[in-house]
mmCIF file of C-alpha atoms in Angstrom:
data_model
loop_
_atom_site.group_PDB
_atom_site.id
_atom_site.type_symbol
_atom_site.label_atom_id
_atom_site.label_comp_id
_atom_site.label_asym_id
_atom_site.label_seq_id
_atom_site.Cartn_x
_atom_site.Cartn_y
_atom_site.Cartn_z
ATOM 1 C CA LYS A 13 67.792 88.789 45.770
ATOM 2 C CA ASN A 14 69.354 88.225 49.203
ATOM 3 C CA GLY A 15 69.740 91.925 50.005
ATOM 4 C CA SER A 16 67.611 94.060 51.991
ATOM 5 C CA VAL A 17 65.430 97.091 51.017
ATOM 6 C CA LEU A 18 63.982 100.079 52.585
ATOM 7 C CA LEU A 19 61.360 102.142 51.090
ATOM 8 C CA ARG A 20 59.660 105.400 52.570
ATOM 9 C CA GLY A 21 56.576 107.504 51.866
ATOM 10 C CA ILE A 22 54.626 104.591 50.415
ATOM 11 C CA SER A 23 50.888 104.918 49.752
ATOM 12 C CA THR A 24 48.219 102.440 51.242
ATOM 13 C CA SER A 25 47.521 100.706 47.769
ATOM 14 C CA THR A 26 51.380 100.257 47.032
ATOM 15 C CA SER A 27 51.959 98.989 50.596
ATOM 16 C CA HIS A 28 49.361 96.361 50.133
ATOM 17 C CA ILE A 29 50.795 94.991 46.989
ATOM 18 C CA LEU A 30 54.365 95.178 48.698
ATOM 19 C CA ARG A 31 52.967 92.955 51.902
ATOM 20 C CA GLN A 32 51.756 90.342 49.360
ATOM 21 C CA LYS A 33 55.318 90.039 48.124
ATOM 22 C CA GLY A 34 56.918 89.642 51.510
ATOM 23 C CA PHE A 35 57.659 93.226 52.754
ATOM 24 C CA GLU A 36 57.231 94.180 56.335
ATOM 25 C CA ILE A 37 54.960 97.376 56.408
ATOM 26 C CA LEU A 38 54.603 100.118 59.212
ATOM 27 C CA PRO A 39 52.594 103.252 59.494
ATOM 28 C CA LEU A 40 55.017 106.306 59.150
ATOM 29 C CA GLY A 41 52.542 109.312 59.116
ATOM 30 C CA LYS A 42 50.364 111.002 56.984
ATOM 31 C CA GLU A 43 50.256 112.896 53.833
ATOM 32 C CA ALA A 44 48.217 116.027 53.373
ATOM 33 C CA VAL A 45 46.434 116.021 50.145
ATOM 34 C CA LEU A 46 44.362 119.022 48.465
ATOM 35 C CA SER A 47 41.784 118.293 45.744
ATOM 36 C CA LEU A 48 42.448 120.755 43.132
ATOM 37 C CA ASP A 49 38.465 120.781 42.139
ATOM 38 C CA LYS A 50 37.543 121.742 45.864
ATOM 39 C CA ASN A 51 37.640 124.931 47.972
ATOM 40 C CA HIS A 52 40.122 124.360 50.646
ATOM 41 C CA PHE A 53 40.138 128.113 52.011
ATOM 42 C CA ALA A 54 36.146 128.162 52.950
ATOM 43 C CA LYS A 55 37.086 128.737 56.769
ATOM 44 C CA SER A 56 36.848 132.484 57.750
ATOM 45 C CA SER A 57 40.137 131.962 59.755
ATOM 46 C CA ILE A 58 42.039 130.992 56.723
ATOM 47 C CA ARG A 59 40.787 133.378 54.550
ATOM 48 C CA GLU A 60 41.597 136.059 57.059
ATOM 49 C CA ILE A 61 45.268 135.081 57.443
ATOM 50 C CA ILE A 62 45.569 134.931 53.501
ATOM 51 C CA ARG A 63 44.223 138.458 53.405
ATOM 52 C CA ARG A 64 46.814 139.560 55.764
ATOM 53 C CA GLY A 65 49.387 137.705 53.957
ATOM 54 C CA PHE A 66 48.680 139.550 50.707
ATOM 55 C CA ARG A 67 49.100 142.970 52.414
ATOM 56 C CA SER A 68 53.060 142.283 52.131
ATOM 57 C CA GLY A 69 52.929 141.436 48.531
ATOM 58 C CA PHE A 70 52.148 138.955 45.677
ATOM 59 C CA VAL A 71 52.560 135.314 44.400
ATOM 60 C CA GLU A 72 54.683 134.900 41.236
ATOM 61 C CA GLU A 73 56.083 131.860 39.305
ATOM 62 C CA ILE A 74 59.674 132.361 38.324
ATOM 63 C CA PRO A 75 61.331 129.953 35.437
ATOM 64 C CA TYR A 76 64.249 128.150 35.920
ATOM 65 C CA SER A 77 67.696 129.716 35.396
ATOM 66 C CA PRO A 78 70.840 128.877 37.077
ATOM 67 C CA GLU A 79 70.722 132.408 38.661
ATOM 68 C CA ILE A 80 67.626 131.933 40.125
ATOM 69 C CA GLU A 81 68.553 128.569 41.591
ATOM 70 C CA LYS A 82 71.394 130.103 43.439
ATOM 71 C CA ARG A 83 69.155 132.736 44.569
ATOM 72 C CA LEU A 84 66.855 130.193 46.031
ATOM 73 C CA MET A 85 69.717 128.616 47.993
ATOM 74 C CA GLU A 86 70.803 131.948 49.283
ATOM 75 C CA PHE A 87 67.187 132.624 50.370
ATOM 76 C CA GLU A 88 67.121 129.478 52.360
ATOM 77 C CA LYS A 89 70.130 130.603 54.574
ATOM 78 C CA LYS A 90 67.865 133.546 55.700
ATOM 79 C CA THR A 91 64.703 131.492 56.456
ATOM 80 C CA VAL A 92 63.410 130.195 59.831
ATOM 81 C CA HIS A 93 65.564 126.977 59.789
ATOM 82 C CA GLY A 94 68.208 128.443 57.516
ATOM 83 C CA SER A 95 70.983 128.007 60.125
ATOM 84 C CA GLU A 96 70.197 124.369 60.671
ATOM 85 C CA PRO A 97 71.299 121.179 58.823
ATOM 86 C CA LEU A 98 69.308 120.741 55.547
ATOM 87 C CA LEU A 99 67.500 117.592 55.480
ATOM 88 C CA THR A 100 68.440 115.578 52.305
ATOM 89 C CA ASN A 101 67.342 112.625 50.343
ATOM 90 C CA LEU A 102 63.681 113.100 51.763
ATOM 91 C CA TYR A 103 62.615 115.770 49.036
ATOM 92 C CA VAL A 104 63.953 117.583 46.373
ATOM 93 C CA THR A 105 66.122 120.684 47.571
ATOM 94 C CA GLY A 106 66.997 123.555 45.456
ATOM 95 C CA PHE A 107 65.320 123.991 41.850
ATOM 96 C CA PRO A 108 66.106 121.277 39.555
ATOM 97 C CA LYS A 109 64.745 122.158 35.975
ATOM 98 C CA GLU A 110 62.102 119.994 36.361
ATOM 99 C CA THR A 111 60.470 121.395 39.137
ATOM 100 C CA ARG A 112 58.344 124.704 39.487
ATOM 101 C CA LEU A 113 59.295 127.773 41.922
ATOM 102 C CA PHE A 114 56.617 129.905 43.169
ATOM 103 C CA VAL A 115 57.784 132.782 45.547
ATOM 104 C CA PHE A 116 55.946 135.424 47.663
ATOM 105 C CA LYS A 117 57.560 138.855 47.122
ATOM 106 C CA ASN A 118 57.067 142.227 48.086
ATOM 107 C CA ALA A 119 57.002 145.358 45.725
ATOM 108 C CA ASN A 120 60.850 145.762 46.157
ATOM 109 C CA ASP A 121 61.447 142.138 44.713
ATOM 110 C CA ASN A 122 62.396 140.898 48.182
ATOM 111 C CA TRP A 123 61.405 137.261 48.613
ATOM 112 C CA LEU A 124 59.371 136.374 51.825
ATOM 113 C CA GLY A 125 58.506 132.909 50.987
ATOM 114 C CA ALA A 126 59.317 130.123 48.385
ATOM 115 C CA ILE A 127 57.594 126.788 47.452
ATOM 116 C CA VAL A 128 59.031 124.439 44.982
ATOM 117 C CA ILE A 129 56.685 121.716 43.339
ATOM 118 C CA SER A 130 57.129 118.780 41.270
ATOM 119 C CA VAL A 131 54.999 116.393 39.123
ATOM 120 C CA ASN A 132 54.507 113.577 41.594
ATOM 121 C CA SER A 133 52.268 111.304 38.973
ATOM 122 C CA LYS A 134 49.849 111.753 36.217
ATOM 123 C CA GLU A 135 47.250 113.146 38.537
ATOM 124 C CA LYS A 136 49.356 114.902 41.555
ATOM 125 C CA TYR A 137 51.773 117.680 42.091
ATOM 126 C CA GLN A 138 54.141 117.361 44.969
ATOM 127 C CA THR A 139 55.432 120.026 47.328
ATOM 128 C CA GLU A 140 59.074 119.570 47.856
ATOM 129 C CA PHE A 141 61.129 122.793 49.021
ATOM 130 C CA LEU A 142 58.812 124.902 51.483
ATOM 131 C CA LEU A 143 60.827 128.101 52.832
ATOM 132 C CA ARG A 144 59.802 131.076 54.920
ATOM 133 C CA LYS A 145 61.972 134.188 55.623
ATOM 134 C CA LYS A 146 62.586 134.691 59.300
ATOM 135 C CA SER A 147 61.278 138.108 59.359
ATOM 136 C CA ALA A 148 58.245 137.379 57.120
ATOM 137 C CA PRO A 149 54.949 138.784 58.476
ATOM 138 C CA PRO A 150 52.093 136.442 59.278
ATOM 139 C CA GLY A 151 50.132 134.829 56.358
ATOM 140 C CA ILE A 152 52.901 134.784 53.928
ATOM 141 C CA MET A 153 52.879 131.058 53.469
ATOM 142 C CA GLU A 154 49.199 130.640 53.495
ATOM 143 C CA ALA A 155 48.999 133.360 50.873
ATOM 144 C CA LEU A 156 51.622 131.631 48.906
ATOM 145 C CA ILE A 157 49.748 128.194 49.045
ATOM 146 C CA PHE A 158 46.410 129.962 47.966
ATOM 147 C CA GLY A 159 48.354 131.721 45.132
ATOM 148 C CA ILE A 160 49.788 128.338 43.638
ATOM 149 C CA PHE A 161 46.534 126.581 44.271
ATOM 150 C CA ASN A 162 44.748 128.810 41.927
ATOM 151 C CA THR A 163 47.430 128.733 39.438
ATOM 152 C CA ILE A 164 47.765 124.940 39.246
ATOM 153 C CA LYS A 165 43.905 124.100 39.543
ATOM 154 C CA THR A 166 43.237 125.251 35.870
ATOM 155 C CA GLU A 167 45.961 122.867 34.699
ATOM 156 C CA ASP A 168 45.661 118.785 33.966
ATOM 157 C CA LYS A 169 46.407 117.474 37.666
ATOM 158 C CA LYS A 170 43.676 116.620 40.038
ATOM 159 C CA TYR A 171 45.514 117.029 43.357
ATOM 160 C CA TRP A 172 48.378 118.764 45.107
ATOM 161 C CA SER A 173 50.198 117.063 47.915
ATOM 162 C CA LEU A 174 51.328 119.565 50.488
ATOM 163 C CA GLY A 175 53.912 116.622 51.787
ATOM 164 C CA GLU A 176 53.914 114.144 54.605
ATOM 165 C CA VAL A 177 54.037 114.546 58.234
ATOM 166 C CA PRO A 178 55.828 111.838 60.200
ATOM 167 C CA PHE A 179 54.813 110.424 63.462
ATOM 168 C CA VAL A 180 51.296 111.139 62.971
ATOM 169 C CA LEU A 181 49.079 108.289 63.512
ATOM 170 C CA SER A 182 45.799 106.814 64.318
ATOM 171 C CA ALA A 183 45.463 105.342 68.009
ATOM 172 C CA ASP A 184 44.749 101.731 66.390
ATOM 173 C CA GLU A 185 47.960 102.148 64.267
ATOM 174 C CA HIS A 186 50.655 101.458 66.953
ATOM 175 C CA LYS A 187 49.749 99.086 69.502
ATOM 176 C CA ARG A 188 51.541 99.136 72.572
ATOM 177 C CA PHE A 189 55.120 97.883 72.414
ATOM 178 C CA SER A 190 54.717 96.970 68.562
ATOM 179 C CA LYS A 191 57.402 98.030 66.240
ATOM 180 C CA ALA A 192 55.238 100.699 64.771
ATOM 181 C CA ASP A 193 54.782 101.965 68.361
ATOM 182 C CA VAL A 194 58.453 101.992 69.158
ATOM 183 C CA LEU A 195 59.203 104.092 66.109
ATOM 184 C CA TYR A 196 56.393 106.359 66.946
ATOM 185 C CA ARG A 197 57.975 106.867 70.428
ATOM 186 C CA ILE A 198 61.540 107.391 69.295
ATOM 187 C CA GLY A 199 60.144 110.169 66.804
ATOM 188 C CA HIS A 200 58.346 111.831 69.602
ATOM 189 C CA LEU A 201 61.519 111.872 71.615
ATOM 190 C CA PHE A 202 63.122 113.946 68.770
ATOM 191 C CA ARG A 203 60.205 116.468 67.966
ATOM 192 C CA PHE A 204 62.261 119.102 69.429
ATOM 193 C CA ALA A 205 64.681 118.756 66.608
ATOM 194 C CA TYR A 206 61.952 118.229 63.998
ATOM 195 C CA ASN A 207 58.648 120.153 64.683
ATOM 196 C CA PHE A 208 56.184 117.814 63.083
ATOM 197 C CA ASP A 209 53.148 118.942 65.344
ATOM 198 C CA GLY A 210 53.594 122.550 64.120
ATOM 199 C CA LEU A 211 53.982 121.120 60.163
ATOM 200 C CA PHE A 212 50.682 119.109 61.223
ATOM 201 C CA PHE A 213 48.983 122.372 62.502
ATOM 202 C CA PHE A 214 50.269 124.337 59.509
ATOM 203 C CA LYS A 215 48.963 121.929 56.785
ATOM 204 C CA ASN A 216 45.746 121.152 58.504
ATOM 205 C CA LYS A 217 44.639 124.742 58.173
ATOM 206 C CA PHE A 218 43.737 123.802 54.510
ATOM 207 C CA ASN A 219 41.476 121.089 55.511
ATOM 208 C CA PRO A 220 43.414 118.611 53.247
ATOM 209 C CA ASN A 221 42.625 114.896 52.786
ATOM 210 C CA TRP A 222 45.070 113.059 55.374
ATOM 211 C CA GLU A 223 46.089 109.900 53.516
ATOM 212 C CA ASP A 224 48.360 107.338 55.317
ATOM 213 C CA VAL A 225 51.852 106.536 54.524
ATOM 214 C CA TYR A 226 54.011 103.854 55.163
ATOM 215 C CA ILE A 227 57.725 102.671 55.560
ATOM 216 C CA VAL A 228 58.224 99.205 53.961
ATOM 217 C CA GLY A 229 61.325 96.843 54.250
ATOM 218 C CA TYR A 230 62.300 93.526 52.744
ATOM 219 C CA PRO A 231 62.375 91.181 54.238
ATOM 220 C CA ARG A 232 61.846 92.873 57.649
ATOM 221 C CA ILE A 233 62.396 96.825 58.929
ATOM 222 C CA THR A 234 65.364 96.589 61.211
ATOM 223 C CA LEU A 235 66.776 99.294 63.674
ATOM 224 C CA ARG A 236 69.963 99.493 61.860
ATOM 225 C CA GLN A 237 68.057 100.557 58.690
ATOM 226 C CA ILE A 238 66.357 103.157 60.308
ATOM 227 C CA PHE A 239 69.650 104.411 61.880
ATOM 228 C CA THR A 240 71.285 104.218 58.264
ATOM 229 C CA VAL A 241 68.043 106.532 57.041
ATOM 230 C CA ALA A 242 68.682 109.144 60.035
ATOM 231 C CA ILE A 243 72.187 109.370 59.170
ATOM 232 C CA LYS A 244 71.425 109.794 55.372
ATOM 233 C CA SER A 245 68.658 112.092 55.669
ATOM 234 C CA ASN A 246 70.788 114.257 57.969
ATOM 235 C CA LEU A 247 68.266 113.922 60.856
ATOM 236 C CA LEU A 248 70.820 112.709 62.992
ATOM 237 C CA LYS A 249 72.761 115.713 62.302
ATOM 238 C CA LEU A 250 70.124 117.948 62.915
ATOM 239 C CA ILE A 251 69.377 116.312 66.333
ATOM 240 C CA PHE A 252 72.957 116.750 67.194
ATOM 241 C CA PHE A 253 72.574 120.457 66.232
ATOM 242 C CA LYS A 254 69.487 121.137 68.217
ATOM 243 C CA LEU A 255 70.855 119.442 71.314
ATOM 244 C CA ILE A 256 73.874 121.806 71.281
ATOM 245 C CA HIS A 257 71.630 124.973 70.496
ATOM 246 C CA TYR A 258 68.376 123.769 72.551
ATOM 247 C CA LYS A 259 67.312 126.145 75.168
#
């Protein structure tokens, strides 16, 4: 009753309910959502990069097994950010039994990319782990998303979330020197450690519906809570790592 609570990744509708219950609400970023009954690959530029990707292999869904989960974590070490501290408690890492794994692989069974998705709600799938091998040629991840989309669009869900991009806000969402503005500016100070601009650019290729996501706290959102999240998510460790290795 007298404790504090901090929640992140909250939708607009849920944030309105929590505001009425006394929570403080701040915009955190936006979530890229694909409608499974629409064509998100109509642009000639995205079709071309997908075509280039499929020159290198094909997409396959792989059932769970302890051996495959182990292989996924070994693959993670060979990816673009494999040498960096892995963010935790923000999304599902690894390959839990209740999730689904899709990989892009070549004819020699070498994995070039991997995406783990989970069930977010009755109507939505959620992207969790998204990995690309360092040496993967262009178009691999675009082709992988295209392949997953065409598999799950025949199932019982209506949407597929490609996940959040933090610190992507509309101009009216962070008035100068407001708490939201301070959080936004702090985030941009550390974009050398977490490239959310590149993440936004990648996800925006698929012409998603960008939905607002919020961070909410009770009774208030404090800097101490934000610092705790940075520690528990490994973000602080990632920032220090990038500072040491920054070129």
